[in-house]
PDB file of C-alpha atoms and ligand atoms in Angstrom:
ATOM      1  CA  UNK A   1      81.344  96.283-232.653  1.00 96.00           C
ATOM      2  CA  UNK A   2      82.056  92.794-233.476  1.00 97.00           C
ATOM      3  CA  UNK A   3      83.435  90.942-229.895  1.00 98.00           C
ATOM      4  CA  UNK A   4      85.122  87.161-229.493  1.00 98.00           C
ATOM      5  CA  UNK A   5      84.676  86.229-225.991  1.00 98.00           C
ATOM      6  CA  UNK A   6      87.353  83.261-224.934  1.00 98.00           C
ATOM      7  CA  UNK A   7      87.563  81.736-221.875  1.00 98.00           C
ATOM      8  CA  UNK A   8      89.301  78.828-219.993  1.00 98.00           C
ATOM      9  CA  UNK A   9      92.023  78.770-222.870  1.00 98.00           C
ATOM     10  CA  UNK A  10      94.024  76.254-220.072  1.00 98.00           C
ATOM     11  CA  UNK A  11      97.327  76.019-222.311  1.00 98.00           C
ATOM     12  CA  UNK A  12      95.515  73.876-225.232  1.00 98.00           C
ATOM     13  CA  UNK A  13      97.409  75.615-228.026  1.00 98.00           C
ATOM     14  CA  UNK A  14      95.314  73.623-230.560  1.00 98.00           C
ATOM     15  CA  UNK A  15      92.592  74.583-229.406  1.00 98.00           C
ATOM     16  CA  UNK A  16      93.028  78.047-229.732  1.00 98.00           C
ATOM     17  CA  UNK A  17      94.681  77.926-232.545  1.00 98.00           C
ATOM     18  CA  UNK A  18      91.670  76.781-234.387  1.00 98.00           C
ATOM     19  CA  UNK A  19      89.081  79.076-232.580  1.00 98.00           C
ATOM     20  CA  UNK A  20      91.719  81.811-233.669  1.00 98.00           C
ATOM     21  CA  UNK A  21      91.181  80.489-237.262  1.00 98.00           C
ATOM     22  CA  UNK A  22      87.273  79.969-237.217  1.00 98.00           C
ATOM     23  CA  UNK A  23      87.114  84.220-235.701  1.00 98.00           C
ATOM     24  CA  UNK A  24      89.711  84.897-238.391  1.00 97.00           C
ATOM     25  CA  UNK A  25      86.534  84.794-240.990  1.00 94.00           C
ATOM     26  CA  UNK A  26      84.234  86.787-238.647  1.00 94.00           C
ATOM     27  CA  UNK A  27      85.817  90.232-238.890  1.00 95.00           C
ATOM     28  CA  UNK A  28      86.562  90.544-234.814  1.00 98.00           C
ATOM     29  CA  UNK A  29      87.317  94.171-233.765  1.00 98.00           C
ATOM     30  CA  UNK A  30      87.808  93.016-230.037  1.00 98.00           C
ATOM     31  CA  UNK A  31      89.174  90.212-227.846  1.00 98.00           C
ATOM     32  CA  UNK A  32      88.280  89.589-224.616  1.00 98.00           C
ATOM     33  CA  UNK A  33      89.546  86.705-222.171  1.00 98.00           C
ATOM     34  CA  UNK A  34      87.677  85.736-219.507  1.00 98.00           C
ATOM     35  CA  UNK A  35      90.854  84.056-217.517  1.00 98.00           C
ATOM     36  CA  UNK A  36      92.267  80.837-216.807  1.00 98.00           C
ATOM     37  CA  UNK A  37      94.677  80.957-219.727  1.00 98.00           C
ATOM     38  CA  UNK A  38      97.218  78.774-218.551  1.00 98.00           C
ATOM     39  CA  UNK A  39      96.830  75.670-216.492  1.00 96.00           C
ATOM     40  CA  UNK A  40      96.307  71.781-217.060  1.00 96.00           C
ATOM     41  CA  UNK A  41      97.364  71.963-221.145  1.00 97.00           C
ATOM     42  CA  UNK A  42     100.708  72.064-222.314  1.00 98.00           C
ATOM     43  CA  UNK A  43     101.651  75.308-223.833  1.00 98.00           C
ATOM     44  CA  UNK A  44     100.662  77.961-220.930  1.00 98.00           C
ATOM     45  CA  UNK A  45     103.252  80.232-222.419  1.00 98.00           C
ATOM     46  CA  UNK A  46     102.684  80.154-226.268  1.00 98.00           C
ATOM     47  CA  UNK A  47      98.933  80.802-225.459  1.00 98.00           C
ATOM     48  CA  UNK A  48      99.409  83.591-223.002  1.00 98.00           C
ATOM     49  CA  UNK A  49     101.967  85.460-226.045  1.00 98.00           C
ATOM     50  CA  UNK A  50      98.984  84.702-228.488  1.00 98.00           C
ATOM     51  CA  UNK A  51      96.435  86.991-226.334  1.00 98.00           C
ATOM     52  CA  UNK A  52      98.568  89.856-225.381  1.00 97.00           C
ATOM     53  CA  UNK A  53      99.768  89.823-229.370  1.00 97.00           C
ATOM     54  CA  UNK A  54      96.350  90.290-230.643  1.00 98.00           C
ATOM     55  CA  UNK A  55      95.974  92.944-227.564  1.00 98.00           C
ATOM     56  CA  UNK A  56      92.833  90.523-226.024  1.00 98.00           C
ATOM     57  CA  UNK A  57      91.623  92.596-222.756  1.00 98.00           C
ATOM     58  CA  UNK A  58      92.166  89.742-220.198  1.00 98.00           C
ATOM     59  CA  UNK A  59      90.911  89.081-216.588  1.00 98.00           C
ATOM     60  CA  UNK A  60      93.021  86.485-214.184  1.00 98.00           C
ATOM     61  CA  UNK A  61      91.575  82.992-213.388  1.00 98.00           C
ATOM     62  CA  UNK A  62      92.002  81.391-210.637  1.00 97.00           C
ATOM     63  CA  UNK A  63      95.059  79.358-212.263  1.00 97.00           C
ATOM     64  CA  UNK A  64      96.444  82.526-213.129  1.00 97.00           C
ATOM     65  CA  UNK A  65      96.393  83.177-209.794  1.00 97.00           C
ATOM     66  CA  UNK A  66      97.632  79.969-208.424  1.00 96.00           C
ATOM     67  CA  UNK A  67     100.548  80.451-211.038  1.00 96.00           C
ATOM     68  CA  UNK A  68     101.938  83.421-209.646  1.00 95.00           C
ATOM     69  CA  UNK A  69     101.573  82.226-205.565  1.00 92.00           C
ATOM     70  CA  UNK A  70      98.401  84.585-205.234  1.00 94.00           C
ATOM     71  CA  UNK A  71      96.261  81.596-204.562  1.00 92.00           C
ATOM     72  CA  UNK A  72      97.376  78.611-202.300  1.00 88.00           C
ATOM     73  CA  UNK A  73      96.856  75.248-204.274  1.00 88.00           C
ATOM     74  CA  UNK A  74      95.946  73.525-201.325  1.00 86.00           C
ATOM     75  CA  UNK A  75      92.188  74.768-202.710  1.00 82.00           C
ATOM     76  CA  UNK A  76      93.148  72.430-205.785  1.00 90.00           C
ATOM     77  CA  UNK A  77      92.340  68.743-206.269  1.00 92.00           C
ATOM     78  CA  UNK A  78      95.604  66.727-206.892  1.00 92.00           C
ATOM     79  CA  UNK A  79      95.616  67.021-210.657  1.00 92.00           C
ATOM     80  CA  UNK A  80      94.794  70.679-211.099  1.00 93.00           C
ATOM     81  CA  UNK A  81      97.351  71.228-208.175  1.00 94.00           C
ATOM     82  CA  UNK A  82     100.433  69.133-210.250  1.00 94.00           C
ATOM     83  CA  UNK A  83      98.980  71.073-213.297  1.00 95.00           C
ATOM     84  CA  UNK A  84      99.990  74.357-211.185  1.00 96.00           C
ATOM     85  CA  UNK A  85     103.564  73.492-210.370  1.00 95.00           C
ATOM     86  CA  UNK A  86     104.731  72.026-213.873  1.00 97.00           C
ATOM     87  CA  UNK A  87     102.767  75.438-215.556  1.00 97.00           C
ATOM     88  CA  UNK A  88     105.088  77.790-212.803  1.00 96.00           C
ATOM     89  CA  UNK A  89     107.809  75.845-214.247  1.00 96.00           C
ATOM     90  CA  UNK A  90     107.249  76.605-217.860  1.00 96.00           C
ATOM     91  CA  UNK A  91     106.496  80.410-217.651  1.00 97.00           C
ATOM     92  CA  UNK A  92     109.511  83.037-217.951  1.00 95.00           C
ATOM     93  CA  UNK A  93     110.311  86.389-216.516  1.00 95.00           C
ATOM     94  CA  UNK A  94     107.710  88.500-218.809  1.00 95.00           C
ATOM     95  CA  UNK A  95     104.967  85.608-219.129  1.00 95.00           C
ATOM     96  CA  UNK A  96     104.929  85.435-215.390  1.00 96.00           C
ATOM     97  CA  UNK A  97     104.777  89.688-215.258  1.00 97.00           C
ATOM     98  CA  UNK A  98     102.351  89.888-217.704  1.00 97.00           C
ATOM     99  CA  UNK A  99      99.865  87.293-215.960  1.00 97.00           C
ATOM    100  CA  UNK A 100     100.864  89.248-212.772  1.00 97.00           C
ATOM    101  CA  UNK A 101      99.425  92.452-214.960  1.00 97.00           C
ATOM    102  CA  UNK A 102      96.256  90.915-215.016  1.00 98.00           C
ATOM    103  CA  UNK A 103      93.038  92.378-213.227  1.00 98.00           C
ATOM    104  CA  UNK A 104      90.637  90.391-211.169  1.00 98.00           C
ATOM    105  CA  UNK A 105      87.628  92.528-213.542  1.00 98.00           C
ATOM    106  CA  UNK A 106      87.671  94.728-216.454  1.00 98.00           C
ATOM    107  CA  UNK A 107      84.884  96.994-217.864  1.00 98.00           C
ATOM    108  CA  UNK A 108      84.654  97.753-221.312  1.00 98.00           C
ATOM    109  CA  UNK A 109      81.457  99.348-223.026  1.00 95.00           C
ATOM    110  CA  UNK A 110      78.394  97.158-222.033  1.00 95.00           C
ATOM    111  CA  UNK A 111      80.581  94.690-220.696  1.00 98.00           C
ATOM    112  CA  UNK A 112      82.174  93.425-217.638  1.00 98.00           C
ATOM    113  CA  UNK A 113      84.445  90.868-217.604  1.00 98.00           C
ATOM    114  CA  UNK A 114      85.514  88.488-214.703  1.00 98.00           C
ATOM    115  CA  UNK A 115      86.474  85.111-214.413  1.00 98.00           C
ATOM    116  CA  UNK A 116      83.976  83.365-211.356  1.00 98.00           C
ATOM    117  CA  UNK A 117      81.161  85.453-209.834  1.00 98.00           C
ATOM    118  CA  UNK A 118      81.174  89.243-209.258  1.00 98.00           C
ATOM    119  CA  UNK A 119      79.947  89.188-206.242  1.00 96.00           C
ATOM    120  CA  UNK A 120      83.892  88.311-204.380  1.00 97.00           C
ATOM    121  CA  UNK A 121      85.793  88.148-207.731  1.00 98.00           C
ATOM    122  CA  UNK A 122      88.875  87.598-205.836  1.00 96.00           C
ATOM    123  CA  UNK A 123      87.086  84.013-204.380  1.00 96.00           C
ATOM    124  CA  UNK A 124      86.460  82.731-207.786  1.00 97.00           C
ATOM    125  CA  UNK A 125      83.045  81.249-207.117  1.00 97.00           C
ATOM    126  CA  UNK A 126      80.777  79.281-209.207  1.00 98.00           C
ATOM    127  CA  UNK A 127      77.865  80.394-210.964  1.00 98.00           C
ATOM    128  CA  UNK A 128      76.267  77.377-212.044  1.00 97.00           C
ATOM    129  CA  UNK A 129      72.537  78.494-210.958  1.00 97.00           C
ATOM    130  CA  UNK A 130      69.507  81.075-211.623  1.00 97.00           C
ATOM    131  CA  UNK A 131      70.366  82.339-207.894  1.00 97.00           C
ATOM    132  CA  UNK A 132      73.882  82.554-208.296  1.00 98.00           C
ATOM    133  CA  UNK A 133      73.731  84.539-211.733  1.00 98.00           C
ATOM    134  CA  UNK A 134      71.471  87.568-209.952  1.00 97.00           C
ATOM    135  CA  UNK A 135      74.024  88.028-207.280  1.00 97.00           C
ATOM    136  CA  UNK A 136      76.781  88.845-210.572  1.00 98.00           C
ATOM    137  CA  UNK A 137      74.448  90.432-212.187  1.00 97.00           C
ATOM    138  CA  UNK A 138      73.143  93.283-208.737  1.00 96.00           C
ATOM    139  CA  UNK A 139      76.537  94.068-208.355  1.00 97.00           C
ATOM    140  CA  UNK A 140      77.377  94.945-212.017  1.00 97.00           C
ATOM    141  CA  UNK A 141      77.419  98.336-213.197  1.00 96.00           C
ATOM    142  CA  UNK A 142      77.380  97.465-216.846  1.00 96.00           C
ATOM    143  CA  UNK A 143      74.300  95.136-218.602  1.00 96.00           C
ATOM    144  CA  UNK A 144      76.234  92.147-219.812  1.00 97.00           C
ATOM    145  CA  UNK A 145      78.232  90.220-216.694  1.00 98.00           C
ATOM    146  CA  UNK A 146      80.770  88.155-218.949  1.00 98.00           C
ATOM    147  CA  UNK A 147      81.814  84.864-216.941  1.00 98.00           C
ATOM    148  CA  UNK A 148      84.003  81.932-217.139  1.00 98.00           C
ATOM    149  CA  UNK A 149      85.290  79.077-214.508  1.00 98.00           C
ATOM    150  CA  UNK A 150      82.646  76.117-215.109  1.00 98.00           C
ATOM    151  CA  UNK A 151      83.761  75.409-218.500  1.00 98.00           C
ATOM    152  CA  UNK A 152      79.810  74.892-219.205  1.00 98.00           C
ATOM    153  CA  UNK A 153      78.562  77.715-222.017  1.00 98.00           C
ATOM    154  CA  UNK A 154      75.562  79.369-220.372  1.00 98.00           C
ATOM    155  CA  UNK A 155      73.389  82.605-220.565  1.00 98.00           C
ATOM    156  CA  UNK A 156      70.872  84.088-218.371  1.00 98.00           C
ATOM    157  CA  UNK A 157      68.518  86.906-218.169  1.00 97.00           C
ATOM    158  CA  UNK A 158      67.132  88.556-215.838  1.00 96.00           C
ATOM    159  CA  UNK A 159      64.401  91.437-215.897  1.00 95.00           C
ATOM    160  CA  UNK A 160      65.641  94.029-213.231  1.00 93.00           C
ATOM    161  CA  UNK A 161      62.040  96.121-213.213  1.00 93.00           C
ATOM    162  CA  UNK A 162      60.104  92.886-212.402  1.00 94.00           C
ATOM    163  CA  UNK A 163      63.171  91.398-210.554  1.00 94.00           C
ATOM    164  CA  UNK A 164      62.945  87.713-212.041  1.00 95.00           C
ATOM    165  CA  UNK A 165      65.129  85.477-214.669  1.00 96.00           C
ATOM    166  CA  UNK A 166      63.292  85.386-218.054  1.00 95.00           C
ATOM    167  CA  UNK A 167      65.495  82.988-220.192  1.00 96.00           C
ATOM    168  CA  UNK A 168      68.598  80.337-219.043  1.00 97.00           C
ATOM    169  CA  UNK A 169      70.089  78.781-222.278  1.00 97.00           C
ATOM    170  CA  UNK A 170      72.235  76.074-221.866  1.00 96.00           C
ATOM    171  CA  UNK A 171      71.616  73.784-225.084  1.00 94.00           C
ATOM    172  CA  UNK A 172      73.817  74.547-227.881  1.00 93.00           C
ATOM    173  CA  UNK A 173      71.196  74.431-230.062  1.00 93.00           C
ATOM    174  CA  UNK A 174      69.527  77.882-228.538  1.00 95.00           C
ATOM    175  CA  UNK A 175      72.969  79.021-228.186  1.00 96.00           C
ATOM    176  CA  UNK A 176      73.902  79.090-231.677  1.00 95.00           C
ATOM    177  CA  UNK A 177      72.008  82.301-232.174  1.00 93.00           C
ATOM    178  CA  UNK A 178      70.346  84.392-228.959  1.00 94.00           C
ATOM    179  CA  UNK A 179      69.071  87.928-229.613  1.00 93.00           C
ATOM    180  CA  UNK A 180      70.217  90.247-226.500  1.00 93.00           C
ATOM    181  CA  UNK A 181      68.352  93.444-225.325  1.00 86.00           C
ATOM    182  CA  UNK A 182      71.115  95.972-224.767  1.00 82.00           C
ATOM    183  CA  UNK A 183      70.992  99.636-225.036  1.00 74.00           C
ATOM    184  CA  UNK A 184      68.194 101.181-222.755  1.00 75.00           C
ATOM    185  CA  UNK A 185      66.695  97.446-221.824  1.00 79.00           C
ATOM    186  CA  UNK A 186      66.013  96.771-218.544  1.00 90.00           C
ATOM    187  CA  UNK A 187      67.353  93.312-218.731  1.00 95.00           C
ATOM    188  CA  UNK A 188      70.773  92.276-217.244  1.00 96.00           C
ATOM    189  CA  UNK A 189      72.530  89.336-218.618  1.00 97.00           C
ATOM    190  CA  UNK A 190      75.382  87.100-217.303  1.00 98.00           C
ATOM    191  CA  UNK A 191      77.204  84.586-219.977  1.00 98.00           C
ATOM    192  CA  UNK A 192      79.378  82.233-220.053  1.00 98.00           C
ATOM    193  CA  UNK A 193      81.124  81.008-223.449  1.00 98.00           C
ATOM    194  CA  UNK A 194      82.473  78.004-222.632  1.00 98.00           C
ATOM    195  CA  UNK A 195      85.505  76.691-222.332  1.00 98.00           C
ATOM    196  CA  UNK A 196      88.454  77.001-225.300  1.00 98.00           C
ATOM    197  CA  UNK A 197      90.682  74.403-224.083  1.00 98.00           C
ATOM    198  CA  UNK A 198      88.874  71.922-222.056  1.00 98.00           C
ATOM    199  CA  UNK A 199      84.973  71.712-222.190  1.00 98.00           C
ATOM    200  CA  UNK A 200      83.314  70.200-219.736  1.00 97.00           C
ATOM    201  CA  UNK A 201      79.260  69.994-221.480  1.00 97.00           C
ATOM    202  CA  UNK A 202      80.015  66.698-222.710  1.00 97.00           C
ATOM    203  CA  UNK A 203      81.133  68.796-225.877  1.00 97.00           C
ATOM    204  CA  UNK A 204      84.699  68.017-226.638  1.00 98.00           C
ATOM    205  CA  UNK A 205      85.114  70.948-229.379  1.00 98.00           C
ATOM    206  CA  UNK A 206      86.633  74.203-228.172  1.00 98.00           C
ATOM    207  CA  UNK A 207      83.948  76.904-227.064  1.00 98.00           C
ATOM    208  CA  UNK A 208      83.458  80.282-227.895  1.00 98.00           C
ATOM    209  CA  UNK A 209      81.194  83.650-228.072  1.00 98.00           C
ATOM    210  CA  UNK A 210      80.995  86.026-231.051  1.00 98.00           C
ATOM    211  CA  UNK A 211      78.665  89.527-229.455  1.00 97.00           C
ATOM    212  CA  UNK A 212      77.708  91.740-232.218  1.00 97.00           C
ATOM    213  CA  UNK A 213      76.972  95.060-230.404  1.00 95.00           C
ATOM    214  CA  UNK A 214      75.057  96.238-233.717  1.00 94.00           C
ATOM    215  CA  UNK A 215      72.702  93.685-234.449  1.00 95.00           C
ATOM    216  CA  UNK A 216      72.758  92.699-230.373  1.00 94.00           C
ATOM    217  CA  UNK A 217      73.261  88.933-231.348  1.00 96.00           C
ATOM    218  CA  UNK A 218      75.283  86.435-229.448  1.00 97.00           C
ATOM    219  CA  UNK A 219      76.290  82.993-231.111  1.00 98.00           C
ATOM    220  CA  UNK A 220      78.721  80.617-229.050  1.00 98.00           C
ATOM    221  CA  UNK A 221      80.114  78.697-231.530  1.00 98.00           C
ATOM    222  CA  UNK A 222      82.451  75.297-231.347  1.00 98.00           C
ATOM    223  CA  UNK A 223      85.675  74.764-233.450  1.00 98.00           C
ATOM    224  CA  UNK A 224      86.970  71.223-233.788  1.00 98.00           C
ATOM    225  CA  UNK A 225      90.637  70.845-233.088  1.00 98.00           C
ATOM    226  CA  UNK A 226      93.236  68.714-232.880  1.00 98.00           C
ATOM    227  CA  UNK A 227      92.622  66.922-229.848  1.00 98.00           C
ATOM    228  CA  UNK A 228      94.895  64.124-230.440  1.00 98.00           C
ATOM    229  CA  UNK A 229      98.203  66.008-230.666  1.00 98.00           C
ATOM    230  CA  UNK A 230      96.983  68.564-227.640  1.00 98.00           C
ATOM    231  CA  UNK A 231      96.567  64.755-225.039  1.00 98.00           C
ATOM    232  CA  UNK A 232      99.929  63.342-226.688  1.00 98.00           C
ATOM    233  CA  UNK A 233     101.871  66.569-225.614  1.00 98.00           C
ATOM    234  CA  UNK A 234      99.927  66.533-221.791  1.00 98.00           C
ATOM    235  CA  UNK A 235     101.371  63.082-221.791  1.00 97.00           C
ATOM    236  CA  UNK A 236     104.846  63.803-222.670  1.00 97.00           C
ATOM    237  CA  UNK A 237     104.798  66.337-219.637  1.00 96.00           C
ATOM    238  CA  UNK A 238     104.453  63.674-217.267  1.00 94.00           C
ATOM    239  CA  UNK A 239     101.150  65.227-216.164  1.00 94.00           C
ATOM    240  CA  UNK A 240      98.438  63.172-214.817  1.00 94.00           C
ATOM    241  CA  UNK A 241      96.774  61.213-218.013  1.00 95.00           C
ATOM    242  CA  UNK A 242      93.094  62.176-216.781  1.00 95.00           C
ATOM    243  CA  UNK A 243      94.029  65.437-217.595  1.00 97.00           C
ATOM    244  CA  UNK A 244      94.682  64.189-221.549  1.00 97.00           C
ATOM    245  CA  UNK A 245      91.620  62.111-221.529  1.00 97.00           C
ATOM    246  CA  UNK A 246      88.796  64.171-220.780  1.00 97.00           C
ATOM    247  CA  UNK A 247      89.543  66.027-224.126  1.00 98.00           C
ATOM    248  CA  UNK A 248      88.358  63.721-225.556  1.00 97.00           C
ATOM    249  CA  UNK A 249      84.979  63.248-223.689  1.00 97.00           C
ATOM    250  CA  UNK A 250      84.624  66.918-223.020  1.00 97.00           C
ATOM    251  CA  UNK A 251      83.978  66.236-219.367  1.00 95.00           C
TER     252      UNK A 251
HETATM  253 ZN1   ZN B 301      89.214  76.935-215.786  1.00 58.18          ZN
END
């Protein structure tokens, strides 16, 4: 099986458009969505209709959440938390029922998907560390712990016989092509793909994972977009311009 792992799509329509585009060439037999779809860009709606057409299995995000009330966006900073009440704003009836649809994990073959840590899905915590990683990747009942939230494409391994991490890839360069030990391995893995709509690596292309079951290779791969037109229509929203300009950057 042939997987496309997207995460932090945040409303950038570009964006996804052209990762949709790049995966159109790669023969993709399932979607997944690690959450966050909606949020800061400035089509929440078109990119929610996108997923559910192509039937992507999708998790919520905490701006998901936030969307629909079942977060309070006093845990926001100011920009995110503006971000939250113009998205509300923009969703109708069966946008806003089908993010209420969404589950805080999914399971699906070797994977589990979720948008912060398994450990307390519903907290959406970090996992930026080796530490933080293990505590996903005890709890999950399946070998690959799919992750989103940072925005920072990441993988780790860890060796559950001998109970310690034995790679963390974070340079794209390793990235582009990482052989993973499924089927009977003792390894457990938790990755992160990076963000579609707003990378934060200092990257500013849209992020994404390709896992080929078969041949038990992961690439995360980057799509240029339109950046340009995505920041012009954040700024005719009335949105807060930092929220256009760190496209650019990728920060
Ligand atoms: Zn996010």
């Amino acid at each position: 099986m042939r997987y496309a792992v997207l995460s932090d799509i945040h409303g950038n329509l570009e964006a996804l458009n052209s990762v949709m585009e790049h995966l159109a060439l790669e023969r993709i037999d399932r979607y997944f969505c690690l959450g966050d779809v909606v949020g800061y860009g400035a089509n929440p709606s078109e990119c929610l209709n996108r997923l559910i057409e192509i039937k992507a299995l999708i998790v919520a995000g905490n701006h998901d959440y936030a969307c629909l009330g079942k977060l309070q966006i006093s845990w926001f900073n100011n920009s995110a938390r503006e971000a939250v009440i113009w998205t509300r704003g923009q969703l109708g009836f069966s946008e806003l029922d089908n993010l209420r649809k969404l589950p805080l994990t999914a399971t699906e073959g070797a994977f589990t998907l979720v948008h912060g840590s398994l450990k307390r899905p519903q907290r959406f915590e970090y996992i930026h560390d080796a530490a933080q990683a293990i505590d996903s990747i005890r709890v999950c009942k399946t070998q690959v712990c799919l992750v989103g939230h940072t925005h920072v494409p990441v993988l780790f391994e860890y060796d559950k016989q001998k109970r310690l991490i034995t790679r963390v890839m974070t340079r794209s360069e390793e990235l582009k092509e990482v052989s993973v030990l499924l089927k009977g391995s003792a390894f457990g893995y938790v990755i992160n793909p990076g963000s579609v709509g707003q990378p934060r690596d200092g990257d500013p292309r849209a992020s994404y994972a390709v896992f080929d079951t078969e041949h038990n290779l992961l690439r995360i791969c980057r799509a240029e977009y339109d950046i340009s037109t995505a920041q012009e229509k954040i700024r005719e929203t009335g949105l807060p311009s930092f929220l256009a300009d760190r496209l650019a950057i990728g920060r």
